[in-house]
PDB file of C-alpha atoms in Angstrom:
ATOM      1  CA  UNK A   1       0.000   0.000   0.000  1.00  0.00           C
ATOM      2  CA  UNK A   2       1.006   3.376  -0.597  1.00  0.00           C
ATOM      3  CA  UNK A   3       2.006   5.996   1.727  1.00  0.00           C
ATOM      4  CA  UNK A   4      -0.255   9.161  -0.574  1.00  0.00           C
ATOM      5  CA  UNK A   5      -2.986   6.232  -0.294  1.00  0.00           C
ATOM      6  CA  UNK A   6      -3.086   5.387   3.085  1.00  0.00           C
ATOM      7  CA  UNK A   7      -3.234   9.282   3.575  1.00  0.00           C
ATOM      8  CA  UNK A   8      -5.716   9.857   1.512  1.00  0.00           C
ATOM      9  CA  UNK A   9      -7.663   7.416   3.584  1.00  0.00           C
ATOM     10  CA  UNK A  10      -7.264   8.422   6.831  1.00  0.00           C
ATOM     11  CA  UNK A  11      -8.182  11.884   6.017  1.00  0.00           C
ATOM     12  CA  UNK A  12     -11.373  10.653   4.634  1.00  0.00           C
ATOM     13  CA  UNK A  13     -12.196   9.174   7.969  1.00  0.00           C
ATOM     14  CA  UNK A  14     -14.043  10.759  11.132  1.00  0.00           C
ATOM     15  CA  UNK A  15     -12.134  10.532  14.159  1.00  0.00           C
ATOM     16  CA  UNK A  16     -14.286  11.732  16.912  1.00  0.00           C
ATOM     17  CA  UNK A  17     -10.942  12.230  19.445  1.00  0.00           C
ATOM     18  CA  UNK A  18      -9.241  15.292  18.121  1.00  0.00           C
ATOM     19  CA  UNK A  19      -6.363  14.791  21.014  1.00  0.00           C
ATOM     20  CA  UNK A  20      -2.990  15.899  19.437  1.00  0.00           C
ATOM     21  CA  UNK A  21      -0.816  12.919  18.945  1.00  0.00           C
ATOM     22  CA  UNK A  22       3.000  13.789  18.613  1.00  0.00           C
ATOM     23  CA  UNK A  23       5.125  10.723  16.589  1.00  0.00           C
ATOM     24  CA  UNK A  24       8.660  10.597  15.975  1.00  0.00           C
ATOM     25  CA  UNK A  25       9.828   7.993  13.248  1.00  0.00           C
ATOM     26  CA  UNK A  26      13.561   7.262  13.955  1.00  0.00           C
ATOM     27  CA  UNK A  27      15.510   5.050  11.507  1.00  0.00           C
ATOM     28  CA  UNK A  28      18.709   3.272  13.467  1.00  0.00           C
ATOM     29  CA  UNK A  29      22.077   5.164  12.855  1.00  0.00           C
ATOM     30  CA  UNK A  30      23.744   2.048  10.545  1.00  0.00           C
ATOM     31  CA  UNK A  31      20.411   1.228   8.581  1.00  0.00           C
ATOM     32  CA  UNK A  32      20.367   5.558   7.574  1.00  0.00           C
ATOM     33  CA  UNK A  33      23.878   5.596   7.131  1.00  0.00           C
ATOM     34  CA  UNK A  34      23.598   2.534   4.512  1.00  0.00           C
ATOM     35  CA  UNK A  35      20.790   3.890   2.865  1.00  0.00           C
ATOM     36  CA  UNK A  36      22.028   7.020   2.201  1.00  0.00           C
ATOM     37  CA  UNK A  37      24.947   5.363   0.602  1.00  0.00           C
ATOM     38  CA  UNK A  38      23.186   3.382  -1.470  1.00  0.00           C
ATOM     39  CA  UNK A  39      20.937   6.253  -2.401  1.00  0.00           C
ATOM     40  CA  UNK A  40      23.940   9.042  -2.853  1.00  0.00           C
ATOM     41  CA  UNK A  41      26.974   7.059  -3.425  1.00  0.00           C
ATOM     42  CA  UNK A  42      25.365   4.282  -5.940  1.00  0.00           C
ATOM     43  CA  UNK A  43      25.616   1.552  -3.399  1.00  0.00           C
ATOM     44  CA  UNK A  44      29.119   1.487  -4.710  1.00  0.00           C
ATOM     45  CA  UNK A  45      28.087   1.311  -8.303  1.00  0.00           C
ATOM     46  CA  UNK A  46      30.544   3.680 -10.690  1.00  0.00           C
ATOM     47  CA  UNK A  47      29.456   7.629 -10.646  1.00  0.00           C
ATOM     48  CA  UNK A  48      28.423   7.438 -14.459  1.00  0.00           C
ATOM     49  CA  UNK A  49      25.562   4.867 -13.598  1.00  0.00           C
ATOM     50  CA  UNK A  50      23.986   8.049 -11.924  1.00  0.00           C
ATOM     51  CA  UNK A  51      22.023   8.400 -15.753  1.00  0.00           C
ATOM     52  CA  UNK A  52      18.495   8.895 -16.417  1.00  0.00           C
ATOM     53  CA  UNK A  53      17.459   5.412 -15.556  1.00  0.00           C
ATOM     54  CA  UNK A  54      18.958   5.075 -12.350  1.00  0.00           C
ATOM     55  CA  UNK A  55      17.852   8.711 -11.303  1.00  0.00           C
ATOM     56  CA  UNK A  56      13.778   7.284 -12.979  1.00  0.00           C
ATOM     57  CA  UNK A  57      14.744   3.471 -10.967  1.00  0.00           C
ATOM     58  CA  UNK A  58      15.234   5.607  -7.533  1.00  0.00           C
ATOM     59  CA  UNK A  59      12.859   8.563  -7.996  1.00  0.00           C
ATOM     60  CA  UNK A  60      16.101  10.891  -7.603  1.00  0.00           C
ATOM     61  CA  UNK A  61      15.769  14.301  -9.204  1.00  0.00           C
ATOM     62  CA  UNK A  62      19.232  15.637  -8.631  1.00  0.00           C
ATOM     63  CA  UNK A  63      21.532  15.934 -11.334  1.00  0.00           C
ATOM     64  CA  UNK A  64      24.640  14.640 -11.735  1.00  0.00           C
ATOM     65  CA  UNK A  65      26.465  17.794 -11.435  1.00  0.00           C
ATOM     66  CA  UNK A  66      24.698  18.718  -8.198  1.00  0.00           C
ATOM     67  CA  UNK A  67      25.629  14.789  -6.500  1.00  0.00           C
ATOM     68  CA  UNK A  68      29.027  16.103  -8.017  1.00  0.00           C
ATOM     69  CA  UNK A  69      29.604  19.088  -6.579  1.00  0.00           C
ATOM     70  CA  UNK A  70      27.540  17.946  -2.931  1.00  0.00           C
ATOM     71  CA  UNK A  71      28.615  14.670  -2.513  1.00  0.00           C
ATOM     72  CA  UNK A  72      31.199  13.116  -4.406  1.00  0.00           C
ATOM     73  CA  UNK A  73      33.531  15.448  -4.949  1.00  0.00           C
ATOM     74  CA  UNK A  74      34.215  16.466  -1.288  1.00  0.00           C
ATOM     75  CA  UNK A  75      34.240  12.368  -0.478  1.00  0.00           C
ATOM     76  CA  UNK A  76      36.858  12.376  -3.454  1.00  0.00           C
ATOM     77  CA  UNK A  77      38.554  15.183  -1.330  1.00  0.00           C
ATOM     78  CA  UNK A  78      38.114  14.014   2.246  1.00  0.00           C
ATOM     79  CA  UNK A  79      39.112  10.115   1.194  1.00  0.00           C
ATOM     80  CA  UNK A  80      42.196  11.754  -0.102  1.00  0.00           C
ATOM     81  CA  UNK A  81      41.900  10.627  -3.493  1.00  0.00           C
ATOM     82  CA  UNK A  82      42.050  14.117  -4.779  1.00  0.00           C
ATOM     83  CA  UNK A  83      45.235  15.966  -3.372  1.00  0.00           C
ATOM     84  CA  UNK A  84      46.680  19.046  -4.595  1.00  0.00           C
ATOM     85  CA  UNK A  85      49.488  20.634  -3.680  1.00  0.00           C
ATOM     86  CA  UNK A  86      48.697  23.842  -1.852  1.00  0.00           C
ATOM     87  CA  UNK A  87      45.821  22.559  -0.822  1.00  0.00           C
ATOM     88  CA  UNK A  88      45.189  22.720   3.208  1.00  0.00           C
ATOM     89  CA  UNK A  89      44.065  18.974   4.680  1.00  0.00           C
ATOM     90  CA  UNK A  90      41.990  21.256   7.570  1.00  0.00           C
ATOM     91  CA  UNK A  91      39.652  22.187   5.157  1.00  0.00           C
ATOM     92  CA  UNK A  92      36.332  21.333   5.333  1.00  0.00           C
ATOM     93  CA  UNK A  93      35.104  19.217   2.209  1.00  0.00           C
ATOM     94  CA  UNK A  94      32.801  21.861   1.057  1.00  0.00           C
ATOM     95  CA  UNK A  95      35.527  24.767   1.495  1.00  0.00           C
ATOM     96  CA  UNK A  96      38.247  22.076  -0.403  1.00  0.00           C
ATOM     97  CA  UNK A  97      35.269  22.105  -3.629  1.00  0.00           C
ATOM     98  CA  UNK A  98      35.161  25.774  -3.267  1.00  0.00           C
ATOM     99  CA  UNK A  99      38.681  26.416  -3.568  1.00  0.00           C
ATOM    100  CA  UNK A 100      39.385  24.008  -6.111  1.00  0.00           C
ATOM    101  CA  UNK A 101      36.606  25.594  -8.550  1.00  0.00           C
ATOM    102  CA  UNK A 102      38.171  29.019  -7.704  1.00  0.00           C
ATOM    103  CA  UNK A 103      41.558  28.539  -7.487  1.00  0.00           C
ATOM    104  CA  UNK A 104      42.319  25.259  -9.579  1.00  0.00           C
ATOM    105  CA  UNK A 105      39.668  25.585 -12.407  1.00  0.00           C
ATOM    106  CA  UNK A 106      39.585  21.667 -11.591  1.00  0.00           C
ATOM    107  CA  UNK A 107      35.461  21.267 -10.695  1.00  0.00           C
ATOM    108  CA  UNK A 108      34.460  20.867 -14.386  1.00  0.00           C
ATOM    109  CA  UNK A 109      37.788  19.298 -15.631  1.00  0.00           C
ATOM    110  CA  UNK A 110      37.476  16.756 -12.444  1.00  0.00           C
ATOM    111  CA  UNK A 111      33.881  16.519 -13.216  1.00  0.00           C
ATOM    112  CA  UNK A 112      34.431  15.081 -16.377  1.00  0.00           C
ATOM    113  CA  UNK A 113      36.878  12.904 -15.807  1.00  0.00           C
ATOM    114  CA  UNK A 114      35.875  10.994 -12.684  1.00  0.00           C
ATOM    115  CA  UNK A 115      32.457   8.798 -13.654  1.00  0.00           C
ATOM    116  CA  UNK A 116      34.450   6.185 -13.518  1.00  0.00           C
ATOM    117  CA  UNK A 117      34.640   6.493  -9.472  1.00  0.00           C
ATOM    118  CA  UNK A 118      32.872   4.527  -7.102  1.00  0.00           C
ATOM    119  CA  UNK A 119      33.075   4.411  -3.368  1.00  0.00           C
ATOM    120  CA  UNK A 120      33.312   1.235  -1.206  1.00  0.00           C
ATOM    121  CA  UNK A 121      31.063   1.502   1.932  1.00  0.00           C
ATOM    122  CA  UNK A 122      34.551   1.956   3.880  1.00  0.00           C
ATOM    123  CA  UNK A 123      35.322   5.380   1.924  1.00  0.00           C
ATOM    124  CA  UNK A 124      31.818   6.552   2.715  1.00  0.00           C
ATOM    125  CA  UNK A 125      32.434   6.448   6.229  1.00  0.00           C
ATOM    126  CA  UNK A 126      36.205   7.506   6.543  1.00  0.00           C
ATOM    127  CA  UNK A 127      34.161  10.522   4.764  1.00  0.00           C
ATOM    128  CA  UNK A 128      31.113  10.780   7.144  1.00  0.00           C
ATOM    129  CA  UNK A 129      34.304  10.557   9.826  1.00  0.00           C
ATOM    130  CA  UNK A 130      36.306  13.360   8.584  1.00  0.00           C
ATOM    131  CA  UNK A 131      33.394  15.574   7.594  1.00  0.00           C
ATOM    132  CA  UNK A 132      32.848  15.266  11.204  1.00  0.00           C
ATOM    133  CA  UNK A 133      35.798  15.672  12.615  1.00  0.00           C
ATOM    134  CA  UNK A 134      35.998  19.031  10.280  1.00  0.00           C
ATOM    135  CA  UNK A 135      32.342  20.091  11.385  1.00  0.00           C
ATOM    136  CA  UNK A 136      31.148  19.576   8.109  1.00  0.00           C
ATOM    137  CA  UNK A 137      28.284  17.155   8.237  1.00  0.00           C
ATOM    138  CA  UNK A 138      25.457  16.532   5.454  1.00  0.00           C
ATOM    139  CA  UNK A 139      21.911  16.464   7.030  1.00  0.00           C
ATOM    140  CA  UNK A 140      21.564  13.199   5.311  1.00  0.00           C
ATOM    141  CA  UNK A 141      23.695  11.854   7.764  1.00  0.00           C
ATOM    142  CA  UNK A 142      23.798  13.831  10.817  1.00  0.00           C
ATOM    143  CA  UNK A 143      22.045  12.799  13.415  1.00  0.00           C
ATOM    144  CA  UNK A 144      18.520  13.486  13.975  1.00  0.00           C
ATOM    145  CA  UNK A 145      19.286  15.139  17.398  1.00  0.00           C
ATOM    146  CA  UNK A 146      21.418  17.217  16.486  1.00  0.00           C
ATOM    147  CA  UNK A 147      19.725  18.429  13.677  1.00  0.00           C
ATOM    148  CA  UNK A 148      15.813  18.509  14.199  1.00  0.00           C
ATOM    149  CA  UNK A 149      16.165  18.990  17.805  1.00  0.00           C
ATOM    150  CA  UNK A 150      14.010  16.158  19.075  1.00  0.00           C
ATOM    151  CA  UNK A 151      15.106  16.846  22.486  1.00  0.00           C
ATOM    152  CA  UNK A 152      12.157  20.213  22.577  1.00  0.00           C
ATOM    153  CA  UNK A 153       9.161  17.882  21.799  1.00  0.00           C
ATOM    154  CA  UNK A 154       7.107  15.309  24.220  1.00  0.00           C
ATOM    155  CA  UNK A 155       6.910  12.072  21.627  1.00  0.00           C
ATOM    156  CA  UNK A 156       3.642   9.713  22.685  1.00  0.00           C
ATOM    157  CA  UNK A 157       5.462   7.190  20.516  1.00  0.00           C
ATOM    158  CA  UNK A 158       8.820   6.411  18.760  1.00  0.00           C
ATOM    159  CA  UNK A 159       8.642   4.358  15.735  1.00  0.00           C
ATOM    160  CA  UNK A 160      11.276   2.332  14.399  1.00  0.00           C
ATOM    161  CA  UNK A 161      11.191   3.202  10.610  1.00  0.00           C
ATOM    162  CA  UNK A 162      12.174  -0.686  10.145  1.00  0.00           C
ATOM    163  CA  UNK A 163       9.527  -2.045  12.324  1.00  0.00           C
ATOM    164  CA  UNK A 164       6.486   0.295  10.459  1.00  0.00           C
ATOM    165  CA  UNK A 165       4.967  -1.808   8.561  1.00  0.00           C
ATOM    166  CA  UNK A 166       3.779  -3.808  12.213  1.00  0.00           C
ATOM    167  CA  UNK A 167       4.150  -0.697  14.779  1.00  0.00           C
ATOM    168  CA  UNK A 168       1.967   2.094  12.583  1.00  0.00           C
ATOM    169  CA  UNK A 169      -1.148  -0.009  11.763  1.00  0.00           C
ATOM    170  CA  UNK A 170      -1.266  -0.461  15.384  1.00  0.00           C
ATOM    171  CA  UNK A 171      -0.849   3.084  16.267  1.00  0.00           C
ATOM    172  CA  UNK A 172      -3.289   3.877  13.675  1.00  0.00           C
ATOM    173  CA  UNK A 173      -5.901   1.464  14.936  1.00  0.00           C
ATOM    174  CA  UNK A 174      -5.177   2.366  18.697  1.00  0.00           C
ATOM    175  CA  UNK A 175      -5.657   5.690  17.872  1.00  0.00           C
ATOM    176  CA  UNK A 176      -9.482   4.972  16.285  1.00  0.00           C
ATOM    177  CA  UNK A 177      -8.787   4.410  12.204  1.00  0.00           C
ATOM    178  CA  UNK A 178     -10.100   2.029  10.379  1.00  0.00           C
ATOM    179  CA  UNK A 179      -6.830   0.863   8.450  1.00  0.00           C
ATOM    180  CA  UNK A 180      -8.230  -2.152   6.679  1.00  0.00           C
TER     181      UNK A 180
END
């Protein structure tokens, strides 16, 4: 089923309760931290697989230049498989792709030349690792604490994003809707 259908159902329905019910969906740190590289860095798959199909296959409407110039370029950078002399190791990946599209005139040349990349599940996370270290951190994998600040809202419940397909029909039904 859906997600817009099950919506579209439960709007239709009457609750008579109109108590406000607040819900958190968490997803566990390893299971985000793999999907988001299978999502953004291909699953290890080589950078010019990122075509049309893939992007229609995964619902993804980013281009390949913006992946490029977000992602996999500063992983390129902070894995150390792009080193220029000159060029500070402090940096933060972002301020690293900024410099090397001023200063270099590398981003497009690089840009061309590197579809033929992938990145191993290791060199995601020696990236996640650094861009922490450097207090650069994507909100695709930063954690939800730190940036949604969880910590200012009462929750009634806390849903495992893994365990949804049992935990929300239950919540749904406990709270009165008709989910069948």
């Amino acid at each position: 089923r859906s997600w817009d259908s099950l919506v579209n159902k439960l709007h239709s329905q009457n609750i008579k309760s109109k108590k406000r019910v607040n819900i958190l969906m968490v997803q566990h740190p390893l299971e985000r931290l793999i999907s988001v590289y299978n999502d953004l860095f291909l699953g290890g798959e080589p950078l010019y697989k990122y075509d049309t199909a893939w992007r229609n296959k995964t619902n993804s409407s980013q281009s390949w230049d913006t992946r490029w110039r977000e992602y996999w370029l500063p992983a390129l950078y902070s894995t150390k498989r792009i080193h220029l002399k000159g060029l500070d190791d402090s940096l933060t990946p972002k301020k690293a792709v900024n410099f090397l599209k001023i200063s270099y005139g590398l981003y497009d040349m690089a840009n061309s030349t590197a579809s033929n990349e992938s990145f191993t599940f290791e060199d995601f996370v020696e990236h996640v690792i650094k861009s922490q270290e450097l207090g650069y951190q994507q909100d695709q994998w930063i954690p939800s604490s730190l940036s949604c600040k969880v910590c200012n809202t009462e929750y009634d419940y806390v849903l495992l994003l893994e365990n949804s397909s049992v935990e929300l029909p239950y919540l749904l039904q406990k709270m009165g809707f008709d989910i069948d």
